[in-house]
CSV table of C-alpha atoms in Angstrom, one decimal:
chain,number,residue,atom,x,y,z
P,1,MET,CA,64.1,-33.3,23.5
P,2,LYS,CA,61.6,-35.8,22.1
P,3,ASP,CA,60.6,-36.4,25.7
P,4,GLU,CA,58.4,-33.3,25.4
P,5,ARG,CA,55.9,-35.5,23.7
P,6,GLU,CA,55.9,-37.8,26.7
P,7,GLN,CA,55.5,-34.9,29.1
P,8,GLY,CA,52.0,-34.2,27.9
P,9,LYS,CA,52.8,-31.2,25.7
P,10,ALA,CA,50.7,-30.7,22.6
P,11,PRO,CA,52.0,-33.0,19.8
P,12,ILE,CA,54.1,-31.3,17.2
P,13,PRO,CA,52.1,-30.9,13.9
P,14,ASP,CA,52.8,-33.6,11.4
P,15,ILE,CA,53.4,-31.1,8.7
P,16,VAL,CA,56.4,-29.8,10.8
P,17,ILE,CA,57.8,-33.3,11.1
P,18,GLY,CA,57.4,-33.7,7.3
P,19,ARG,CA,59.7,-30.7,6.7
P,20,LEU,CA,62.5,-31.9,9.0
P,21,PRO,CA,63.9,-34.5,6.6
P,22,VAL,CA,64.1,-31.7,3.9
P,23,TYR,CA,66.0,-29.5,6.3
P,24,LEU,CA,68.3,-32.4,7.2
P,25,ARG,CA,68.9,-33.2,3.5
P,26,THR,CA,69.7,-29.5,2.8
P,27,LEU,CA,72.1,-29.3,5.7
P,28,ARG,CA,73.9,-32.4,4.6
P,29,LEU,CA,74.4,-31.0,1.1
P,30,LEU,CA,75.8,-27.9,2.7
P,31,ALA,CA,78.1,-30.0,4.9
P,32,ASP,CA,79.2,-32.0,1.8
P,33,ASP,CA,80.2,-28.6,0.3
P,34,GLY,CA,82.5,-28.0,3.2
P,35,ARG,CA,80.2,-25.5,4.9
P,36,GLU,CA,80.2,-25.3,8.7
P,37,VAL,CA,77.6,-22.6,9.6
P,38,THR,CA,74.3,-21.6,8.0
P,39,SER,CA,71.3,-19.4,9.0
P,40,SER,CA,67.6,-19.7,8.8
P,41,GLN,CA,67.7,-17.1,6.1
P,42,GLU,CA,70.1,-19.2,3.9
P,43,LEU,CA,68.1,-22.4,4.5
P,44,GLY,CA,64.9,-20.5,3.7
P,45,GLU,CA,66.3,-19.2,0.4
P,46,HIS,CA,67.4,-22.7,-0.6
P,47,LEU,CA,64.1,-24.2,0.2
P,48,GLY,CA,61.6,-21.5,-0.7
P,49,ILE,CA,60.4,-21.3,2.8
P,50,SER,CA,60.4,-18.2,5.1
P,51,SER,CA,63.2,-18.1,7.6
P,52,ALA,CA,60.6,-17.4,10.3
P,53,GLN,CA,58.9,-20.7,9.4
P,54,ILE,CA,62.2,-22.6,9.7
P,55,ARG,CA,63.0,-21.0,13.1
P,56,LYS,CA,59.5,-21.8,14.3
P,57,ASP,CA,59.7,-25.4,13.1
P,58,LEU,CA,63.0,-26.0,14.9
P,59,SER,CA,61.9,-24.2,18.0
P,60,HIS,CA,59.6,-27.1,18.8
P,61,PHE,CA,62.7,-29.1,19.6
P,62,GLY,CA,65.0,-26.7,21.3
P,63,GLU,CA,67.5,-24.0,20.7
P,64,PHE,CA,69.8,-24.8,17.9
P,65,GLY,CA,71.3,-21.5,16.8
P,66,LYS,CA,72.7,-18.4,18.5
P,67,GLN,CA,71.3,-15.0,17.5
P,68,GLY,CA,73.8,-13.5,15.0
P,69,THR,CA,76.0,-16.6,14.6
P,70,GLY,CA,73.5,-19.0,12.9
P,71,TYR,CA,73.4,-22.8,13.1
P,72,ASN,CA,76.4,-25.1,13.3
P,73,ILE,CA,75.6,-27.4,10.5
P,74,GLU,CA,77.2,-30.6,11.9
P,75,PHE,CA,75.5,-30.1,15.2
P,76,LEU,CA,72.0,-29.4,13.7
P,77,CYS,CA,72.4,-32.4,11.4
P,78,ARG,CA,73.1,-34.6,14.5
P,79,GLN,CA,70.1,-33.1,16.4
P,80,LEU,CA,67.7,-33.6,13.4
P,81,GLN,CA,69.0,-37.2,13.0
P,82,LYS,CA,68.2,-37.8,16.7
P,83,ILE,CA,64.7,-36.2,16.4
P,84,LEU,CA,63.9,-38.2,13.3
P,85,ASN,CA,65.3,-41.4,14.9
P,86,VAL,CA,67.8,-41.9,12.1
P,87,ASP,CA,70.9,-41.8,14.3
P,88,THR,CA,70.8,-45.5,13.7
P,89,ILE,CA,70.2,-47.8,10.7
P,90,TRP,CA,66.7,-49.1,10.2
P,91,PRO,CA,66.2,-52.4,8.3
P,92,VAL,CA,63.7,-52.1,5.5
P,93,ILE,CA,62.2,-54.8,3.3
P,94,LEU,CA,61.3,-54.1,-0.3
P,95,VAL,CA,58.3,-56.0,-1.8
P,96,GLY,CA,58.3,-56.2,-5.6
P,97,ALA,CA,61.3,-56.9,-7.7
P,98,GLY,CA,60.1,-55.5,-11.0
P,99,SER,CA,61.6,-52.5,-12.8
P,100,LEU,CA,60.8,-50.0,-10.0
P,101,GLY,CA,61.8,-52.4,-7.3
P,102,THR,CA,65.1,-53.0,-9.0
P,103,ALA,CA,65.7,-49.2,-9.2
P,104,ILE,CA,64.9,-48.9,-5.5
P,105,ALA,CA,67.2,-51.8,-4.5
P,106,ASN,CA,70.0,-50.1,-6.5
P,107,TYR,CA,69.4,-46.7,-4.9
P,108,GLN,CA,72.6,-45.4,-3.2
P,109,GLU,CA,71.2,-42.9,-0.7
P,110,PHE,CA,69.4,-45.1,1.8
P,111,GLU,CA,72.4,-46.2,3.9
P,112,SER,CA,73.7,-42.7,4.6
P,113,SER,CA,70.2,-41.6,5.5
P,114,GLY,CA,69.4,-44.2,8.2
P,115,PHE,CA,68.0,-47.1,6.1
P,116,ARG,CA,69.2,-50.4,4.8
P,117,ILE,CA,67.2,-52.7,2.5
P,118,VAL,CA,67.8,-56.1,4.1
P,119,ALA,CA,65.6,-58.1,1.9
P,120,VAL,CA,63.8,-57.9,-1.5
P,121,MET,CA,60.8,-60.1,-1.8
P,122,ASP,CA,58.6,-61.2,-4.7
P,123,GLU,CA,56.0,-63.8,-5.4
P,124,ASP,CA,57.3,-64.5,-9.0
P,125,LEU,CA,59.0,-67.9,-8.9
P,126,GLN,CA,61.1,-66.8,-11.9
P,127,LYS,CA,62.6,-64.0,-9.9
P,128,ILE,CA,63.1,-65.7,-6.5
P,129,GLY,CA,66.8,-66.4,-6.1
P,130,GLN,CA,68.0,-63.9,-8.6
P,131,PRO,CA,70.5,-61.3,-7.5
P,132,ILE,CA,69.3,-57.7,-6.9
P,133,GLY,CA,70.6,-54.5,-5.5
P,134,HIS,CA,73.7,-54.5,-3.3
P,135,GLY,CA,74.5,-58.1,-2.9
P,136,LEU,CA,71.0,-59.4,-2.2
P,137,ARG,CA,69.0,-62.2,-3.7
P,138,ILE,CA,65.3,-62.0,-4.2
P,139,LYS,CA,63.4,-63.9,-1.6
P,140,ASP,CA,60.0,-65.6,-1.6
P,141,PHE,CA,57.3,-63.3,-0.2
P,142,ALA,CA,55.8,-66.5,1.3
P,143,ASP,CA,58.7,-66.4,3.8
P,144,LEU,CA,57.7,-63.0,5.1
P,145,ASN,CA,56.8,-64.0,8.6
P,146,GLN,CA,60.1,-65.8,9.2
P,147,LEU,CA,62.0,-62.8,7.8
P,148,VAL,CA,60.2,-60.4,10.1
P,149,ARG,CA,61.0,-62.5,13.1
P,150,GLU,CA,64.7,-62.7,12.1
P,151,THR,CA,65.2,-59.1,11.2
P,152,ARG,CA,62.6,-57.3,13.5
P,153,VAL,CA,61.9,-55.1,10.5
P,154,GLN,CA,59.2,-52.5,10.9
P,155,ILE,CA,59.4,-50.7,7.6
P,156,ALA,CA,58.5,-51.9,4.1
P,157,VAL,CA,58.6,-50.4,0.7
P,158,MET,CA,55.9,-51.7,-1.7
P,159,ALA,CA,56.7,-51.6,-5.4
P,160,VAL,CA,53.9,-53.8,-6.5
P,161,PRO,CA,51.0,-53.2,-9.0
P,162,ALA,CA,47.9,-51.5,-7.7
P,163,HIS,CA,45.8,-54.6,-8.0
P,164,ALA,CA,48.1,-56.5,-5.6
P,165,ALA,CA,48.8,-53.6,-3.2
P,166,GLN,CA,46.0,-54.0,-0.7
P,167,ARG,CA,46.6,-57.8,-0.3
P,168,VAL,CA,50.4,-57.3,0.1
P,169,ALA,CA,49.8,-54.5,2.6
P,170,ALA,CA,47.5,-56.7,4.7
P,171,GLN,CA,50.2,-59.5,4.8
P,172,LEU,CA,52.9,-57.0,5.8
P,173,ILE,CA,50.7,-55.6,8.6
P,174,GLU,CA,49.7,-59.2,9.7
P,175,ALA,CA,53.4,-60.0,9.9
P,176,GLY,CA,54.0,-57.1,12.3
P,177,LEU,CA,55.2,-54.2,10.1
P,178,ASN,CA,53.8,-50.7,11.0
P,179,SER,CA,55.4,-48.3,8.4
P,180,ILE,CA,54.8,-48.7,4.7
P,181,LEU,CA,56.1,-46.6,1.8
P,182,CYS,CA,53.7,-47.4,-1.0
P,183,TYR,CA,54.6,-46.8,-4.7
P,184,ALA,CA,51.4,-48.4,-6.0
P,185,PRO,CA,48.8,-45.8,-7.3
P,186,ILE,CA,46.2,-46.6,-4.6
P,187,THR,CA,45.2,-45.5,-1.1
P,188,LEU,CA,45.6,-48.5,1.3
P,189,ALA,CA,43.1,-49.3,4.0
P,190,VAL,CA,45.1,-49.9,7.1
P,191,PRO,CA,44.5,-50.0,10.9
P,192,PRO,CA,45.2,-46.8,12.9
P,193,HIS,CA,48.6,-48.0,14.3
P,194,VAL,CA,50.0,-48.4,10.7
P,195,ARG,CA,51.5,-45.4,9.0
P,196,VAL,CA,51.6,-45.3,5.2
P,197,GLU,CA,53.3,-42.8,3.0
P,198,TYR,CA,52.7,-42.7,-0.8
P,199,ILE,CA,54.8,-42.0,-3.9
P,200,ASP,CA,52.8,-41.6,-7.1
P,201,PRO,CA,54.3,-39.5,-9.9
P,202,VAL,CA,50.9,-39.1,-11.5
P,203,VAL,CA,49.6,-37.2,-8.5
P,204,HIS,CA,52.5,-34.8,-8.9
P,205,PHE,CA,52.1,-34.4,-12.6
P,206,GLN,CA,48.4,-33.7,-12.3
P,207,HIS,CA,49.1,-31.2,-9.5
P,208,MET,CA,51.4,-29.3,-11.9
P,209,THR,CA,49.1,-29.4,-15.0
P,210,TYR,CA,46.4,-27.6,-13.0
P,211,TYR,CA,48.6,-24.6,-13.3
P,212,LEU,CA,49.4,-25.1,-17.0
P,213,ARG,CA,47.4,-23.6,-19.9
D,1,MET,CA,34.6,-23.7,-13.9
D,2,LYS,CA,38.3,-22.9,-13.9
D,3,ASP,CA,37.4,-19.4,-15.1
D,4,GLU,CA,36.7,-18.6,-11.5
D,5,ARG,CA,40.4,-18.0,-11.2
D,6,GLU,CA,40.2,-15.5,-14.0
D,7,GLN,CA,37.3,-13.7,-12.6
D,8,GLY,CA,39.3,-12.3,-9.7
D,9,LYS,CA,38.1,-14.7,-7.0
D,10,ALA,CA,40.5,-15.8,-4.3
D,11,PRO,CA,42.8,-18.5,-5.7
D,12,ILE,CA,42.0,-22.1,-4.6
D,13,PRO,CA,44.5,-23.2,-1.9
D,14,ASP,CA,47.3,-25.3,-3.4
D,15,ILE,CA,46.7,-28.0,-0.8
D,16,VAL,CA,43.2,-28.5,-2.2
D,17,ILE,CA,44.6,-28.8,-5.7
D,18,GLY,CA,47.1,-31.4,-4.4
D,19,ARG,CA,44.2,-33.6,-3.2
D,20,LEU,CA,42.3,-33.6,-6.4
D,21,PRO,CA,44.6,-36.1,-8.2
D,22,VAL,CA,44.1,-38.5,-5.2
D,23,TYR,CA,40.3,-38.1,-5.5
D,24,LEU,CA,40.5,-38.8,-9.2
D,25,ARG,CA,42.7,-41.8,-8.7
D,26,THR,CA,40.3,-43.2,-6.2
D,27,LEU,CA,37.2,-42.6,-8.4
D,28,ARG,CA,38.9,-44.3,-11.3
D,29,LEU,CA,39.6,-47.4,-9.2
D,30,LEU,CA,35.9,-47.4,-8.2
D,31,ALA,CA,34.9,-47.1,-11.8
D,32,ASP,CA,37.3,-50.0,-12.7
D,33,ASP,CA,35.4,-52.0,-10.2
D,34,GLY,CA,32.2,-51.3,-12.1
D,35,ARG,CA,30.8,-48.8,-9.6
D,36,GLU,CA,28.7,-45.9,-10.9
D,37,VAL,CA,27.9,-43.9,-7.8
D,38,THR,CA,29.8,-42.9,-4.7
D,39,SER,CA,29.5,-40.5,-1.8
D,40,SER,CA,31.8,-38.1,0.1
D,41,GLN,CA,31.4,-40.5,3.0
D,42,GLU,CA,32.7,-43.5,1.0
D,43,LEU,CA,35.5,-41.5,-0.6
D,44,GLY,CA,36.4,-40.2,2.9
D,45,GLU,CA,36.6,-43.7,4.3
D,46,HIS,CA,38.8,-44.8,1.4
D,47,LEU,CA,41.1,-41.9,1.8
D,48,GLY,CA,41.2,-41.3,5.6
D,49,ILE,CA,39.8,-37.8,5.0
D,50,SER,CA,36.6,-36.4,6.4
D,51,SER,CA,33.6,-36.3,4.1
D,52,ALA,CA,33.2,-32.7,5.0
D,53,GLN,CA,36.7,-32.0,3.7
D,54,ILE,CA,36.0,-33.7,0.4
D,55,ARG,CA,32.7,-31.8,-0.1
D,56,LYS,CA,34.4,-28.5,0.8
D,57,ASP,CA,37.3,-29.2,-1.6
D,58,LEU,CA,35.0,-30.0,-4.5
D,59,SER,CA,32.7,-27.1,-3.8
D,60,HIS,CA,35.5,-24.8,-4.9
D,61,PHE,CA,34.7,-26.0,-8.5
D,62,GLY,CA,31.0,-26.4,-8.6
D,63,GLU,CA,28.2,-28.7,-7.6
D,64,PHE,CA,29.0,-32.3,-8.5
D,65,GLY,CA,26.6,-34.4,-6.3
D,66,LYS,CA,23.0,-34.3,-5.3
D,67,GLN,CA,22.0,-34.4,-1.7
D,68,GLY,CA,21.1,-38.0,-1.0
D,69,THR,CA,22.1,-39.5,-4.3
D,70,GLY,CA,25.9,-39.0,-4.1
D,71,TYR,CA,28.3,-38.5,-7.0
D,72,ASN,CA,28.1,-40.0,-10.4
D,73,ILE,CA,31.6,-41.4,-10.7
D,74,GLU,CA,32.0,-41.1,-14.4
D,75,PHE,CA,30.8,-37.5,-14.4
D,76,LEU,CA,33.0,-36.5,-11.4
D,77,CYS,CA,36.0,-38.2,-13.1
D,78,ARG,CA,35.5,-36.1,-16.2
D,79,GLN,CA,35.1,-32.9,-14.3
D,80,LEU,CA,38.2,-33.5,-12.2
D,81,GLN,CA,40.1,-34.3,-15.4
D,82,LYS,CA,39.0,-31.0,-16.9
D,83,ILE,CA,39.9,-29.1,-13.7
D,84,LEU,CA,43.4,-30.7,-13.6
D,85,ASN,CA,43.8,-30.2,-17.3
D,86,VAL,CA,44.3,-33.9,-17.9
D,87,ASP,CA,41.4,-34.3,-20.4
D,88,THR,CA,44.3,-34.3,-22.9
D,89,ILE,CA,47.7,-36.0,-23.2
D,90,TRP,CA,50.7,-33.9,-22.0
D,91,PRO,CA,54.0,-34.8,-23.5
D,92,VAL,CA,56.7,-35.3,-20.9
D,93,ILE,CA,60.5,-35.7,-21.3
D,94,LEU,CA,62.5,-37.9,-19.0
D,95,VAL,CA,66.1,-36.9,-18.2
D,96,GLY,CA,68.2,-39.7,-16.9
D,97,ALA,CA,68.2,-43.3,-18.2
D,98,GLY,CA,69.7,-45.1,-15.3
D,99,SER,CA,68.0,-47.7,-13.2
D,100,LEU,CA,65.3,-45.3,-11.9
D,101,GLY,CA,64.8,-43.6,-15.3
D,102,THR,CA,64.3,-47.0,-16.9
D,103,ALA,CA,61.7,-47.9,-14.3
D,104,ILE,CA,59.9,-44.6,-15.0
D,105,ALA,CA,60.0,-45.1,-18.7
D,106,ASN,CA,58.5,-48.6,-18.2
D,107,TYR,CA,55.7,-47.3,-16.0
D,108,GLN,CA,52.3,-48.2,-17.4
D,109,GLU,CA,50.0,-45.6,-15.7
D,110,PHE,CA,51.0,-42.4,-17.3
D,111,GLU,CA,49.1,-42.6,-20.6
D,112,SER,CA,45.8,-43.3,-18.9
D,113,SER,CA,46.4,-40.4,-16.5
D,114,GLY,CA,47.1,-37.7,-19.1
D,115,PHE,CA,50.8,-38.0,-19.8
D,116,ARG,CA,53.1,-39.6,-22.4
D,117,ILE,CA,56.8,-39.8,-22.1
D,118,VAL,CA,57.8,-38.6,-25.6
D,119,ALA,CA,61.6,-38.7,-25.1
D,120,VAL,CA,64.2,-40.1,-22.7
D,121,MET,CA,67.4,-38.2,-22.7
D,122,ASP,CA,70.8,-38.8,-21.1
D,123,GLU,CA,74.4,-37.5,-21.4
D,124,ASP,CA,76.0,-40.9,-21.3
D,125,LEU,CA,77.3,-41.7,-24.9
D,126,GLN,CA,77.1,-45.4,-24.0
D,127,LYS,CA,73.3,-45.1,-23.5
D,128,ILE,CA,72.4,-42.8,-26.3
D,129,GLY,CA,70.6,-44.8,-29.0
D,130,GLN,CA,69.7,-47.7,-26.8
D,131,PRO,CA,66.0,-48.7,-26.6
D,132,ILE,CA,64.1,-47.8,-23.5
D,133,GLY,CA,60.5,-47.8,-22.3
D,134,HIS,CA,57.6,-48.2,-24.8
D,135,GLY,CA,59.4,-48.1,-28.1
D,136,LEU,CA,61.7,-45.2,-27.4
D,137,ARG,CA,65.4,-44.8,-27.9
D,138,ILE,CA,67.6,-42.8,-25.5
D,139,LYS,CA,68.4,-39.3,-27.0
D,140,ASP,CA,71.3,-37.0,-26.4
D,141,PHE,CA,70.5,-34.4,-23.8
D,142,ALA,CA,72.6,-32.0,-25.9
D,143,ASP,CA,69.7,-32.0,-28.4
D,144,LEU,CA,67.3,-30.7,-25.7
D,145,ASN,CA,66.5,-27.4,-27.3
D,146,GLN,CA,65.6,-29.0,-30.7
D,147,LEU,CA,63.4,-31.5,-29.0
D,148,VAL,CA,61.5,-28.8,-27.0
D,149,ARG,CA,60.9,-26.9,-30.2
D,150,GLU,CA,59.6,-30.0,-32.0
D,151,THR,CA,57.4,-31.3,-29.2
D,152,ARG,CA,56.4,-28.1,-27.3
D,153,VAL,CA,56.9,-30.1,-24.1
D,154,GLN,CA,56.5,-28.2,-20.9
D,155,ILE,CA,57.0,-31.0,-18.4
D,156,ALA,CA,60.1,-32.9,-17.5
D,157,VAL,CA,60.9,-35.7,-15.1
D,158,MET,CA,64.5,-35.6,-13.7
D,159,ALA,CA,65.9,-39.0,-12.7
D,160,VAL,CA,69.5,-37.8,-12.4
D,161,PRO,CA,72.0,-37.8,-9.5
D,162,ALA,CA,71.9,-35.0,-7.0
D,163,HIS,CA,75.2,-33.5,-8.1
D,164,ALA,CA,73.9,-33.1,-11.7
D,165,ALA,CA,70.3,-32.0,-10.8
D,166,GLN,CA,70.7,-28.2,-10.5
D,167,ARG,CA,72.6,-28.0,-13.8
D,168,VAL,CA,70.1,-30.2,-15.6
D,169,ALA,CA,67.2,-28.2,-14.2
D,170,ALA,CA,68.8,-25.0,-15.4
D,171,GLN,CA,69.1,-26.4,-18.9
D,172,LEU,CA,65.5,-27.5,-18.9
D,173,ILE,CA,64.3,-24.1,-17.8
D,174,GLU,CA,66.5,-22.4,-20.3
D,175,ALA,CA,65.0,-24.6,-23.0
D,176,GLY,CA,61.5,-23.4,-22.0
D,177,LEU,CA,60.2,-26.1,-19.6
D,178,ASN,CA,58.2,-24.8,-16.7
D,179,SER,CA,57.2,-28.0,-14.7
D,180,ILE,CA,59.7,-30.4,-13.3
D,181,LEU,CA,59.2,-33.6,-11.3
D,182,CYS,CA,62.5,-34.1,-9.5
D,183,TYR,CA,63.6,-37.5,-8.2
D,184,ALA,CA,67.0,-36.2,-7.2
D,185,PRO,CA,67.4,-35.7,-3.4
D,186,ILE,CA,67.9,-32.0,-3.6
D,187,THR,CA,65.9,-28.8,-3.5
D,188,LEU,CA,66.3,-27.0,-6.8
D,189,ALA,CA,66.8,-23.2,-7.2
D,190,VAL,CA,64.3,-22.1,-9.9
D,191,PRO,CA,62.7,-18.9,-11.1
D,192,PRO,CA,59.2,-18.1,-9.8
D,193,HIS,CA,57.4,-19.2,-13.1
D,194,VAL,CA,58.8,-22.7,-12.8
D,195,ARG,CA,56.9,-25.3,-10.7
D,196,VAL,CA,58.9,-28.2,-9.2
D,197,GLU,CA,57.5,-31.2,-7.3
D,198,TYR,CA,59.8,-33.6,-5.5
D,199,ILE,CA,59.9,-37.4,-5.0
D,200,ASP,CA,62.4,-38.5,-2.4
D,201,PRO,CA,61.8,-41.8,-0.6
D,202,VAL,CA,64.2,-40.9,2.2
D,203,VAL,CA,62.0,-37.9,3.2
D,204,HIS,CA,59.1,-40.3,3.6
D,205,PHE,CA,61.1,-42.9,5.5
D,206,GLN,CA,62.5,-40.3,7.9
D,207,HIS,CA,59.0,-38.9,8.4
D,208,MET,CA,57.8,-42.4,9.4
D,209,THR,CA,60.8,-43.1,11.7
D,210,TYR,CA,60.0,-40.0,13.8
D,211,TYR,CA,57.0,-41.9,15.0
D,212,LEU,CA,58.8,-45.2,15.6
D,213,ARG,CA,60.5,-46.2,18.9
């Protein structure tokens, strides 16, 4: 189904792609509850999105439900995993072993979602060699290039201070990574082939306070 | 300028509001670098957004720059802080004192951005009373109602497991909170007057892997 993109059809809007992981997450929670079938109506109520929007989003990728019988949850999960390329495990490196990096390294949800943190790196000599996360030891960020060669990792998480973020990102990109999840409160300058997503709680807080009196 | 909303004009699109904190963050980094003036072109290049988009977004709120001379950074920062209601300090409570909650409690950027974590709460009796963050001690989540009465807090951060998140959210809303930043990988069911924003690294990872081969 992804081949549609290679057949010269219009690319699927990025905002649609951004909703698919949320659909997948919701479907998996339903499956964990023992549910086998759902509908665009039920998903829409869970997510605060119209059922028409959900059907339209999914229709970009094929026909997943039958009129009147809804979606088979297990099947739709597998299809969404294929579409999102998470029917495999992606290696991820985490840069920054401070308080936030430690929390990310400890997070339990990555492996079941298609991701494994294969290395945690830092520049702080005091931290290098210390245990972190699930059976890892903090590695020297100076060894980045070797690690990338060995693991063929494409994805990094950056949990570093804002003042270090641009330099760290440049080193990651230089080493060959092309996908960065940035927790530093900064917008990175990156070449066009590199994709960056951002997590900044302040942006969310300030979005909410706009609506508060 | 916010009074426009009360004068019956069309509401400003939420997606515009969502970009303002990113503009503010970028302007403050420029100010930290000692810069006094910027332009929509420069901001656009920093952010990967067109300068026309930035001018259009800001024009919802008034005239902030002069043709040819650009924006006074300090002035525009203050205006954006007023628009976003962060020309004050909002009290925030953090629920969940695990690894992630500890990292959030330690985070340095909140106070300068309009927010102060005034309490960290947990249900784990082993954790209650322990020090956390900047001079706080973990409080019993059972004392939520009293804390909300005392602090008049409206905003909560939830760093709790997915299986507890809906119950915790219901208690927060029952206690009177109306703005929740949810780190649990779940979509919460909330009444219409409650605003929820979500942070889930898996959603970002899966968005990126769609584009990877």
